[in-house]
PDB file of C-alpha atoms in Angstrom:
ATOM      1  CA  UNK A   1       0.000   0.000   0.000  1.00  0.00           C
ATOM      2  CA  UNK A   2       2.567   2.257   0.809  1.00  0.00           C
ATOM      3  CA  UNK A   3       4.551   1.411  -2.167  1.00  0.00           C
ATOM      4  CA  UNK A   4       1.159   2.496  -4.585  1.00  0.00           C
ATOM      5  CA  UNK A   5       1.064   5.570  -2.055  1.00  0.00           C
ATOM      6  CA  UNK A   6       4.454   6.387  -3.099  1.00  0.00           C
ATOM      7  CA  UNK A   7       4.077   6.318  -6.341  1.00  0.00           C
ATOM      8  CA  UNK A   8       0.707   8.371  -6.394  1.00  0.00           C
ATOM      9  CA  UNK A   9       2.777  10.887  -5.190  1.00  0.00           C
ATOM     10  CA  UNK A  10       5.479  10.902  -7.530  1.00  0.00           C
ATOM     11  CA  UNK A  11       3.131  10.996 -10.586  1.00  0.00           C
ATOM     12  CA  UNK A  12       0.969  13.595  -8.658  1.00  0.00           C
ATOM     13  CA  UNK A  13       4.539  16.085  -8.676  1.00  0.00           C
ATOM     14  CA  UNK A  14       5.292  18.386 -10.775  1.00  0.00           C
ATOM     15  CA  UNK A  15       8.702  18.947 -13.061  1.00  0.00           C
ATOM     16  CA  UNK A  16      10.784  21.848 -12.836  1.00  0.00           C
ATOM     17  CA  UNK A  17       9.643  22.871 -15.908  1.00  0.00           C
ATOM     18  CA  UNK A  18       6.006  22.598 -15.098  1.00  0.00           C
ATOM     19  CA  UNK A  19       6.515  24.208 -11.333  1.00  0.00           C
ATOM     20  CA  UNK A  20       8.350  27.141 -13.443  1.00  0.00           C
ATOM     21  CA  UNK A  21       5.210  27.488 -15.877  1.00  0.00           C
ATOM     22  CA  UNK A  22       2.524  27.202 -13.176  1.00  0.00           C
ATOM     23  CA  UNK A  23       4.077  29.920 -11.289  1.00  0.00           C
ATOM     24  CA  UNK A  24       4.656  32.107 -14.272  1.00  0.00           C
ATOM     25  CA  UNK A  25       0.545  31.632 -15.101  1.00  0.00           C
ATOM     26  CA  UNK A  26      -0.023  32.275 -11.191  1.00  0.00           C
ATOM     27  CA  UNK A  27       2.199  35.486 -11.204  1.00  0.00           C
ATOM     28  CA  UNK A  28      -0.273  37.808 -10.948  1.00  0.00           C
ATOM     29  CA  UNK A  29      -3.133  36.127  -9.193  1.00  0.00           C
ATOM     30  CA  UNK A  30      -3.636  37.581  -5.470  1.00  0.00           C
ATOM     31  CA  UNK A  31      -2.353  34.042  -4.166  1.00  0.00           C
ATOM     32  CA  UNK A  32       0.739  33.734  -6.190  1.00  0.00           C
ATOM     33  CA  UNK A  33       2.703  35.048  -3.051  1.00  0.00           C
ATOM     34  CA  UNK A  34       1.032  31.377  -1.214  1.00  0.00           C
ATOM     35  CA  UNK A  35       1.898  29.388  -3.632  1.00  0.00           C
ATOM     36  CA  UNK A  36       5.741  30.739  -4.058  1.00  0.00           C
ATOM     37  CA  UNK A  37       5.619  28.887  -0.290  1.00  0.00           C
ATOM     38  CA  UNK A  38       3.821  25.850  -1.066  1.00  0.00           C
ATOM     39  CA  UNK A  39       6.042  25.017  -4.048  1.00  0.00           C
ATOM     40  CA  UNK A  40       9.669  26.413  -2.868  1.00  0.00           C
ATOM     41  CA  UNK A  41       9.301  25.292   0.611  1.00  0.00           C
ATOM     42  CA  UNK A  42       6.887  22.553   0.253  1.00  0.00           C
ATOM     43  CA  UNK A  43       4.392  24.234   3.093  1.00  0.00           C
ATOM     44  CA  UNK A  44       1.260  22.568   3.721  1.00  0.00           C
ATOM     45  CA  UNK A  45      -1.619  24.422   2.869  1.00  0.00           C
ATOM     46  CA  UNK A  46      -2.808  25.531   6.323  1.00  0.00           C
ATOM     47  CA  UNK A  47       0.686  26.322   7.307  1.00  0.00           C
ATOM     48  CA  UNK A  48       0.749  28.769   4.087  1.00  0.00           C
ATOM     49  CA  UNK A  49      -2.436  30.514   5.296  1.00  0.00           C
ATOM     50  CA  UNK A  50      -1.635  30.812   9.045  1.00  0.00           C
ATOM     51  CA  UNK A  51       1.418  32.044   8.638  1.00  0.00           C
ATOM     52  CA  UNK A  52       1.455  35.759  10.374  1.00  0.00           C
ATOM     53  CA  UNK A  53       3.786  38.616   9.771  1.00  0.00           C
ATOM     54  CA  UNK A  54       5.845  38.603  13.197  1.00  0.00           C
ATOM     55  CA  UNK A  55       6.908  34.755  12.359  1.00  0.00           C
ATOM     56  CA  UNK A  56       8.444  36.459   8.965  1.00  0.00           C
ATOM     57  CA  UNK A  57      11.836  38.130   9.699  1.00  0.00           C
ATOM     58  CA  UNK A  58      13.346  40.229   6.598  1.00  0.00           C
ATOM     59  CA  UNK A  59      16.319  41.341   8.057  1.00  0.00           C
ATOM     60  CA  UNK A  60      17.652  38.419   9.639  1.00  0.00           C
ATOM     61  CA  UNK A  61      16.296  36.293   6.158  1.00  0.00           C
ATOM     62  CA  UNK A  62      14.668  33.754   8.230  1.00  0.00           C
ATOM     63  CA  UNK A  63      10.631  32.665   7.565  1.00  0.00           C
ATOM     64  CA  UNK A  64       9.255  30.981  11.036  1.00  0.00           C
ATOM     65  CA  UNK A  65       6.223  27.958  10.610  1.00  0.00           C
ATOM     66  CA  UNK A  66       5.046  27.618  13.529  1.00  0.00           C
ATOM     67  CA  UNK A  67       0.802  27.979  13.111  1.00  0.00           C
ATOM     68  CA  UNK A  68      -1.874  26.697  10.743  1.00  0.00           C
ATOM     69  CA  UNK A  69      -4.921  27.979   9.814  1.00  0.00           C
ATOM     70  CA  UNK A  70      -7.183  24.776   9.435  1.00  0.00           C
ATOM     71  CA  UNK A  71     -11.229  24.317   9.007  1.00  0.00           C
ATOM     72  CA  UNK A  72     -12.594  22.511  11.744  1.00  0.00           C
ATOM     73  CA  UNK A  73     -16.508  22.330  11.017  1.00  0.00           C
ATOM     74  CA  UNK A  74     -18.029  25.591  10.270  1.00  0.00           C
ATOM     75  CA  UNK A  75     -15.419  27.310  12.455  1.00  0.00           C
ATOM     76  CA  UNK A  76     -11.253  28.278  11.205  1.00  0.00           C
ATOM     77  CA  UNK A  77      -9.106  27.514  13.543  1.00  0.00           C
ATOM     78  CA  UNK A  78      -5.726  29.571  14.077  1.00  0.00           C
ATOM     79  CA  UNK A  79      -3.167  27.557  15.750  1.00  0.00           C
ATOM     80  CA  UNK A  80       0.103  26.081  16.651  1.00  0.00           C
ATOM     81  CA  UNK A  81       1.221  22.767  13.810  1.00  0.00           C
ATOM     82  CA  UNK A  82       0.182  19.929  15.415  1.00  0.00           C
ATOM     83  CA  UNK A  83       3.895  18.390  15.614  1.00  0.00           C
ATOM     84  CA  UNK A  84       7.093  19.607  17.096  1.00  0.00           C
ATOM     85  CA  UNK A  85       8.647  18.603  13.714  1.00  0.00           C
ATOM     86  CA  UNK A  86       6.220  21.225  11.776  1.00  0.00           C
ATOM     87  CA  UNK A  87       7.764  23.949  13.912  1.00  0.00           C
ATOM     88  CA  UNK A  88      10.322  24.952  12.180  1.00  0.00           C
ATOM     89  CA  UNK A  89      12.699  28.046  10.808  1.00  0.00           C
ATOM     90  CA  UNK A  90      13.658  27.962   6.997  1.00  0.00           C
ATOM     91  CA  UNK A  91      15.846  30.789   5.015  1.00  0.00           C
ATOM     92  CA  UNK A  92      14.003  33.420   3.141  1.00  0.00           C
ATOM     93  CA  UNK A  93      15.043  32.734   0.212  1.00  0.00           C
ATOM     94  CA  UNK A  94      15.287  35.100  -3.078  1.00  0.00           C
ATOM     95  CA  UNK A  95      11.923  34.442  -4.955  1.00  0.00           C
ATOM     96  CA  UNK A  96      10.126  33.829  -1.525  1.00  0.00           C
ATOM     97  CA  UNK A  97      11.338  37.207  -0.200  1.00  0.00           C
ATOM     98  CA  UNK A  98      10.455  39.043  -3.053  1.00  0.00           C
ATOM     99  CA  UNK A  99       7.014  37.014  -3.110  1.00  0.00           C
ATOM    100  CA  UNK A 100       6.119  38.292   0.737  1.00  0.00           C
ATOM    101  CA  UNK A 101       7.367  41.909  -0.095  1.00  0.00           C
ATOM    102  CA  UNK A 102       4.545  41.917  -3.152  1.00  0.00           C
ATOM    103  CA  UNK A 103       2.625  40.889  -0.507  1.00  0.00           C
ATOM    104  CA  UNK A 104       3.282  43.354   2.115  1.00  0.00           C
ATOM    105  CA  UNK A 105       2.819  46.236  -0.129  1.00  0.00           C
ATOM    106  CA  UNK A 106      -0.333  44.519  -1.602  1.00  0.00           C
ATOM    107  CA  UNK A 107      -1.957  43.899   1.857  1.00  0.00           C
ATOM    108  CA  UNK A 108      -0.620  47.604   2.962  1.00  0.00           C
ATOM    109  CA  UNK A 109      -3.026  48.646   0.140  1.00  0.00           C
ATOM    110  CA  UNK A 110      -6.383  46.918   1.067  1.00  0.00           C
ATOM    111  CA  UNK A 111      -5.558  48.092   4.366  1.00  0.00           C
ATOM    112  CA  UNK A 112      -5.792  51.472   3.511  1.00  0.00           C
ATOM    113  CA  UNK A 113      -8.429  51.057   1.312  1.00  0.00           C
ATOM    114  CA  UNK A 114     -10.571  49.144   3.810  1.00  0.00           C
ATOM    115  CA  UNK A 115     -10.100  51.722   6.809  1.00  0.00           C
ATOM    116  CA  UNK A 116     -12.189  51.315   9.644  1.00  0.00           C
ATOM    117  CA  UNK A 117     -13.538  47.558   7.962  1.00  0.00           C
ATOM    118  CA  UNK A 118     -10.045  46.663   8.230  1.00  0.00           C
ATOM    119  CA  UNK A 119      -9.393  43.347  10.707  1.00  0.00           C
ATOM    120  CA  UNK A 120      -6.411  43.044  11.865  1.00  0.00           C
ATOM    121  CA  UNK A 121      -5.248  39.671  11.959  1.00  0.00           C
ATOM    122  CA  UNK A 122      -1.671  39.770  11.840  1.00  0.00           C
ATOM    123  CA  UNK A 123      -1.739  37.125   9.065  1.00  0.00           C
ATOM    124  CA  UNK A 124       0.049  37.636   5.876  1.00  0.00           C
ATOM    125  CA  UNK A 125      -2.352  36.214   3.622  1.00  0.00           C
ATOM    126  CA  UNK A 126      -5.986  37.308   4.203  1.00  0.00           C
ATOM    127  CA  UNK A 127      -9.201  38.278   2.599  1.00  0.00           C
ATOM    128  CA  UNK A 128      -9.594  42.311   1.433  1.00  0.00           C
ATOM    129  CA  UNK A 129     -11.232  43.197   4.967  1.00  0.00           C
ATOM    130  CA  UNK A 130      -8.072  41.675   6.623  1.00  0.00           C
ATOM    131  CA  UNK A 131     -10.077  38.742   7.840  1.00  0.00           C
ATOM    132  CA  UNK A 132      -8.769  34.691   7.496  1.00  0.00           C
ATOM    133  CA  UNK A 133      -8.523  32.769   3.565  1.00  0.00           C
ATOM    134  CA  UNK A 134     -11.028  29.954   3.895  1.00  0.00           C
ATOM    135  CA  UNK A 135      -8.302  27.170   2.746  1.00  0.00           C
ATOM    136  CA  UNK A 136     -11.039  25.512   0.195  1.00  0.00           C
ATOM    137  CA  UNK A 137     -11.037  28.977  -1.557  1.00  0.00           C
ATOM    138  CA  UNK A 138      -7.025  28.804  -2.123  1.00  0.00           C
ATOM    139  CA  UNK A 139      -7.703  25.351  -3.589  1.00  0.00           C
ATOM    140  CA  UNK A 140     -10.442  27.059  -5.735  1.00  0.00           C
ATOM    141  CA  UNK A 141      -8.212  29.568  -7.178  1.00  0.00           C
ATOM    142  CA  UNK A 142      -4.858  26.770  -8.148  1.00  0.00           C
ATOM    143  CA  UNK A 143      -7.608  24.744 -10.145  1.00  0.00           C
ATOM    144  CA  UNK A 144      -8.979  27.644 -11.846  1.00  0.00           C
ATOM    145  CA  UNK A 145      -5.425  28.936 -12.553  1.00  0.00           C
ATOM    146  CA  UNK A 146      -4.486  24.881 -14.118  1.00  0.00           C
ATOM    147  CA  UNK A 147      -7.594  25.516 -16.126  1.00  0.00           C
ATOM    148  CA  UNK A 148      -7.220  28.286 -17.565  1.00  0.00           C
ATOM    149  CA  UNK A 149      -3.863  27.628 -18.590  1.00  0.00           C
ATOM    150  CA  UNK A 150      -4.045  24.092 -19.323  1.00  0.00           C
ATOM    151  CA  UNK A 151      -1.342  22.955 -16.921  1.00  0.00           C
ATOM    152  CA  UNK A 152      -1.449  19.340 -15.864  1.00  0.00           C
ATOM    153  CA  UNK A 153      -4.644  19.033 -13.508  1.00  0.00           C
ATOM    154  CA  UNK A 154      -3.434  18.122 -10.066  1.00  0.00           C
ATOM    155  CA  UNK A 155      -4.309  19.084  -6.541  1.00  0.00           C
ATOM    156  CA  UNK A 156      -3.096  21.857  -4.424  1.00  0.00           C
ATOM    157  CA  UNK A 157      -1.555  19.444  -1.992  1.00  0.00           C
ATOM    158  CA  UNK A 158       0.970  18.080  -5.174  1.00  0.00           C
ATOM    159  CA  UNK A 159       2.247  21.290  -4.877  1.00  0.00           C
ATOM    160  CA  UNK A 160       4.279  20.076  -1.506  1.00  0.00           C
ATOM    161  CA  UNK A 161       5.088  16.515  -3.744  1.00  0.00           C
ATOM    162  CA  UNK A 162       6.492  18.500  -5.718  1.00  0.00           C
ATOM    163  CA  UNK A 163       9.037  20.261  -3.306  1.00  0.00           C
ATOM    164  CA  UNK A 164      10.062  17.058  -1.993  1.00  0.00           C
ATOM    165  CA  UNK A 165      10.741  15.778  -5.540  1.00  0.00           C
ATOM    166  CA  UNK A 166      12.333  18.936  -6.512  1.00  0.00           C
ATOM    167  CA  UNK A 167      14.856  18.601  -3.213  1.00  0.00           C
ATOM    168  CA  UNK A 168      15.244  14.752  -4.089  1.00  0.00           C
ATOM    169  CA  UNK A 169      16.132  15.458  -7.830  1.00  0.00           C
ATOM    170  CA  UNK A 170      18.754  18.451  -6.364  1.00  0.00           C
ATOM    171  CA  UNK A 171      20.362  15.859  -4.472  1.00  0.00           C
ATOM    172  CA  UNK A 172      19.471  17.250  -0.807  1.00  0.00           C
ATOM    173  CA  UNK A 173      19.887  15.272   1.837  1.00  0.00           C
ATOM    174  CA  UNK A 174      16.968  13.399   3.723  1.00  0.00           C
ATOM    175  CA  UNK A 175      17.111  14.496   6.930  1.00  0.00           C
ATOM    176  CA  UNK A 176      17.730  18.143   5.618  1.00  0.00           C
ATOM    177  CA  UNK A 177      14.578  17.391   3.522  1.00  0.00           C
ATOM    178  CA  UNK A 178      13.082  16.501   6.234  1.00  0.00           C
ATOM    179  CA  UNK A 179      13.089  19.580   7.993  1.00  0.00           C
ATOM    180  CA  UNK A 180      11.973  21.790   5.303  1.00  0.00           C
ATOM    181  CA  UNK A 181       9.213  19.854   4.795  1.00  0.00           C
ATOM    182  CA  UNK A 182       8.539  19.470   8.449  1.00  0.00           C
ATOM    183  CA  UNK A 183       7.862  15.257   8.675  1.00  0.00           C
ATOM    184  CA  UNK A 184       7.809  14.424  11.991  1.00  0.00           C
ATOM    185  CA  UNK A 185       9.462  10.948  10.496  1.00  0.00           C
ATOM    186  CA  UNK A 186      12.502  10.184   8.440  1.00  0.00           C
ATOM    187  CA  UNK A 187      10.205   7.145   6.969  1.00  0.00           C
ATOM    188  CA  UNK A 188       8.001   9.482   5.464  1.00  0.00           C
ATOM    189  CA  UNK A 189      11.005  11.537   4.127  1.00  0.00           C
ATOM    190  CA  UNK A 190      12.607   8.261   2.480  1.00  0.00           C
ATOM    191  CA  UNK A 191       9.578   6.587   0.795  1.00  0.00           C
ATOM    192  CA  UNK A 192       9.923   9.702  -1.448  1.00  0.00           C
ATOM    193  CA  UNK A 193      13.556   9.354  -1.945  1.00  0.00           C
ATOM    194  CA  UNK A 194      13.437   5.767  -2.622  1.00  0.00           C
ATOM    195  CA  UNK A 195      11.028   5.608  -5.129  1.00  0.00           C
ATOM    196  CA  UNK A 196      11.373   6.193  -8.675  1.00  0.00           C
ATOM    197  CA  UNK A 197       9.663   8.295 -11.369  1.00  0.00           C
ATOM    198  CA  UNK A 198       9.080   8.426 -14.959  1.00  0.00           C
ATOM    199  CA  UNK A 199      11.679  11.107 -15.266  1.00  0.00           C
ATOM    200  CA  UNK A 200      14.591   8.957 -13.283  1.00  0.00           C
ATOM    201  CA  UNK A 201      14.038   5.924 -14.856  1.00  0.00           C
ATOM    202  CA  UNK A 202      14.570   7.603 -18.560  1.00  0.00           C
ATOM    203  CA  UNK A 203      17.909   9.281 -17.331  1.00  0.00           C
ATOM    204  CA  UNK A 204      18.785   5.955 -16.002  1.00  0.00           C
ATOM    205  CA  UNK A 205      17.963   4.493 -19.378  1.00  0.00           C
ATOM    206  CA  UNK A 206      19.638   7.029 -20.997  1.00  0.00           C
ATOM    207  CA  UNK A 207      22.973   6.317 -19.349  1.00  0.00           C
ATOM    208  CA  UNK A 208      22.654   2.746 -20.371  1.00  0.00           C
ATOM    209  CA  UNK A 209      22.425   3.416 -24.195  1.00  0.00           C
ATOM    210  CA  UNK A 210      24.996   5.884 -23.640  1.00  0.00           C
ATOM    211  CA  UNK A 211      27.201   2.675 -23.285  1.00  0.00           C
ATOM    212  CA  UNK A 212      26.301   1.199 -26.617  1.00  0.00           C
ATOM    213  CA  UNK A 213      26.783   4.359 -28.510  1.00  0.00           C
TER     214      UNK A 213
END
């Protein structure tokens, strides 16, 4: 079971090519800043939209996961992650800094635009009155950008398969993958690096024939 799991997964990710062309048809949706995160860091979706400005730190470069906005029945919750392994601090990187700058200057708009209406959250990623996403409307918007574009239809969640392909393919370590991607076990880490894709198997191939040429 795990094995077909695995593999779901793997066929579910995206290549660097097609990461690089969803985010270039996602540029300038008002999400594109959340899904820099889900696909460079491999965030879970929740931890994307709970994530609040204090736990982002520009000058020292550093990007802190530590809560997760998650629907619970009718109600959102805002809360810690659930594991100690999901708490963790990862590098602002280049296109992730610039992403959360477009949004800061974005939000700083609606802000002032809203007035009085404003909520103030704290979060970085919120609706124009200031108030929580709804996580289902995030998914919404990533299939109607696929659509539109005719990208390969997959889910929102393959967006963090993708990051741990992505870190396999660049030859990162597993435990290092590990804590970028926040698994609270290495198992779950290595049943992505030990399996195979489509993409593998043909350089693999290619190597062979490479002998006989």
């Amino acid at each position: 079971m795990r094995g077909r799991d695995a593999a779901a997964r793997s066929a579910a990710a995206l290549t660097a090519d097609e990461a690089r062309a969803f985010l270039r048809a996602a540029r300038y949706d008002p999400l594109y800043p959340a899904f820099v995160l889900l696909l460079v860091y491999g965030l879970r979706r929740g931890e994307a939209l709970g994530l609040r400005w204090v736990d982002v730190d520009f000058d020292e470069g550093h990007v802190h996961i530590r809560r997760q906005l998650v629907r619970v029945g009718k109600e959102l919750h805002h809360g810690p992650v659930k594991t100690r392994a999901g708490n963790r601090s990862l590098p602002l990187l280049g296109v992730a800094r610039e992403a959360l700058e477009i949004q800061r200057d974005g939000q700083k708009i609606l802000r002032d635009e809203a007035g009085k209406d404003w909520t103030d959250t704290g979060l970085v990623f919120t609706t124009r009155s200031g108030k929580p996403i709804e996580p289902r409307n995030l998914a919404r918007s990533f299939a109607r950008i696929v659509e539109t574009h005719k990208l390969r239809p997959i889910r929102v969640h393959d967006l963090r398969h993708t990051a741990a392909s992505l870190l396999k393919k660049l030859g990162v370590a597993p435990r290092d993958a590990m804590e970028i991607l926040g698994h609270s076990r290495i198992s779950v880490t290595m049943e992505i690096y030990t399996h195979g894709d489509g993409e593998s198997r043909e350089n693999a191939l290619k190597r062979v024939t490479g002998l006989f040429e």
